[in-house]
Coordinates of C-alpha atoms and ligand atoms in Angstrom, one line a residue:
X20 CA 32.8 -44.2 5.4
X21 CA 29.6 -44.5 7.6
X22 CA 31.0 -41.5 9.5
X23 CA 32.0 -39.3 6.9
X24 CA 28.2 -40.1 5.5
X25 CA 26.5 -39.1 8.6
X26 CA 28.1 -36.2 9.4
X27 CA 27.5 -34.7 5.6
X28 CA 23.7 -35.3 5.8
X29 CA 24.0 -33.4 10.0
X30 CA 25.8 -30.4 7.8
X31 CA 22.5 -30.5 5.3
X32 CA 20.4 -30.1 8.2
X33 CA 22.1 -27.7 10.1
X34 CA 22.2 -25.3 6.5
X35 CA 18.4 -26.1 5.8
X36 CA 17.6 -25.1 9.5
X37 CA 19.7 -21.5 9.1
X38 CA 17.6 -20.8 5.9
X39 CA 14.2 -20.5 7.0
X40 CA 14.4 -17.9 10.1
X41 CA 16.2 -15.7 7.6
X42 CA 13.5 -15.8 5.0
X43 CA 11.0 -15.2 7.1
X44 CA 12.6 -12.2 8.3
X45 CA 12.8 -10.9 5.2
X46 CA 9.1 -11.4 4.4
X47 CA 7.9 -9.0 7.7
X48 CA 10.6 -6.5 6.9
X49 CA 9.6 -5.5 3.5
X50 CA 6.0 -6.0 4.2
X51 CA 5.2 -9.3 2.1
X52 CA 6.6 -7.7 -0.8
X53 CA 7.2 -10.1 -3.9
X54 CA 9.4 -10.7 -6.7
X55 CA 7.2 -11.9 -9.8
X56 CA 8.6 -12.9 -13.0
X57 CA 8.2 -13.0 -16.6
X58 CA 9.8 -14.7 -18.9
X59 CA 10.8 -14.0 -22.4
X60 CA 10.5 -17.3 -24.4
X61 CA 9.6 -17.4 -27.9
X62 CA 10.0 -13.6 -28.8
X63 CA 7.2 -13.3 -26.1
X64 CA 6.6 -12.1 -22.5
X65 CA 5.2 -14.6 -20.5
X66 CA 3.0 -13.6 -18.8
X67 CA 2.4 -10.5 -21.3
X68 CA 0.1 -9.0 -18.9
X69 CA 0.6 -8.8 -15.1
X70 CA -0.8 -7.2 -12.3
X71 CA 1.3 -6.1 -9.4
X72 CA 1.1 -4.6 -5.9
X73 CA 3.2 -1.3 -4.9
X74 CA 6.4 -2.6 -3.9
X75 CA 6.5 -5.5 -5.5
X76 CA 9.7 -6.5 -8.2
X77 CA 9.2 -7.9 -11.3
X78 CA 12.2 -10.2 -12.4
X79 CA 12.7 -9.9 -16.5
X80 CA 14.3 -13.3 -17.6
X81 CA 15.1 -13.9 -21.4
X82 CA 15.3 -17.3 -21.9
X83 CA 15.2 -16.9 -25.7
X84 CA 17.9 -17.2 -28.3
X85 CA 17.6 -13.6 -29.4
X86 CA 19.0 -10.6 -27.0
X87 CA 15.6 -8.5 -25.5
X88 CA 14.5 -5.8 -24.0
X89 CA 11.3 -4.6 -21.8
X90 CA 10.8 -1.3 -22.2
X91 CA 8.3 0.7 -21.0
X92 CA 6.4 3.1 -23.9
X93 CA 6.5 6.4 -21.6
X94 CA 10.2 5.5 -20.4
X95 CA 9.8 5.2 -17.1
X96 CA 12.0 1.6 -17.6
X97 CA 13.9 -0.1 -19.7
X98 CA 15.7 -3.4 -18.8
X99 CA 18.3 -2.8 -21.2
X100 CA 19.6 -5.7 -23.5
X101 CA 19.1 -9.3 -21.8
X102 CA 21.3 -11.9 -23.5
X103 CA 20.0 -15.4 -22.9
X104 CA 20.0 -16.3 -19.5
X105 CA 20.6 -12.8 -18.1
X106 CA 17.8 -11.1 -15.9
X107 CA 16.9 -7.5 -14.6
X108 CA 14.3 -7.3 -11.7
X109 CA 12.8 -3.8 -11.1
X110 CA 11.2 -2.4 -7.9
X111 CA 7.5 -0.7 -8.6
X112 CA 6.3 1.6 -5.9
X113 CA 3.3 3.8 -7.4
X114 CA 0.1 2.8 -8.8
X115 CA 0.5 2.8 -12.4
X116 CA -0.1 1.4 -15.8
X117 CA 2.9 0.5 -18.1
X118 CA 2.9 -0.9 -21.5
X119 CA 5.9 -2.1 -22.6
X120 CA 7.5 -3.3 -25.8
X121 CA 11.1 -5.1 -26.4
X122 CA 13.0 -2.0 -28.0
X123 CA 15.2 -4.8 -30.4
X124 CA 11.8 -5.8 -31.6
X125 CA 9.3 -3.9 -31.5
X126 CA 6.4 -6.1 -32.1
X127 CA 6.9 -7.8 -28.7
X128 CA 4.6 -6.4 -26.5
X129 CA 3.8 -6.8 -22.9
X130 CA 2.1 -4.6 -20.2
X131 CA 2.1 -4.0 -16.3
X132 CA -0.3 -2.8 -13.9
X133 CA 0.8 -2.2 -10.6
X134 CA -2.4 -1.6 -8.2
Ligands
CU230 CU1 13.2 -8.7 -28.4

């Protein structure tokens, strides 16, 4: 049993170890790029405003009861319907300014600024 123990935490180690070179990778090749989120809780967008930088992905997650979308008002996205627990993320390249409203209900409103 002592074995079988040791040799599962060496296999831990050995994934943990492969991770982090990858990652890092990643980071330099898309030019520190990030994913943000928001998340619709509540028949809200949380955070209802953000502020992005070009390249950057915002990750739409509705963690409500009720389907949702994000839509932008001039079109230029829409998320589509989210059921709970399903996410869209979304790649913003140009400086811009985007309201957004969900299109199921329309009183949910959020907005996104990407600098
Ligand atoms: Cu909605």
């Amino acid at each position: 049993m002592r074995m079988i123990k040791s040799r599962r935490e060496f296999l831990t180690l050995t994934a943990c170890a492969a991770t982090i070179p990858a990652l890092a990778i990643k980071a330099r090749a898309d030019g520190h790029a990030t994913t943000h989120t928001v998340r619709i809780t509540n028949f809200t967008f949380e955070p209802a405003n953000l502020t992005i930088n070009a390249g950057d992905s915002v990750t739409f997650i509705n963690e409500d009861s009720a389907p949702h979308t994000a839509t932008a008002d001039n079109g230029a996205f829409d998320t589509g319907t989210l059921q709970r627990g399903q996410s869209a993320t979304l790649t913003f390249n140009g400086a811009a300014s985007f309201p957004y409203f969900c299109a199921i209900h329309p009183s949910m409103r959020g907005s996104l600024t990407v600098g």
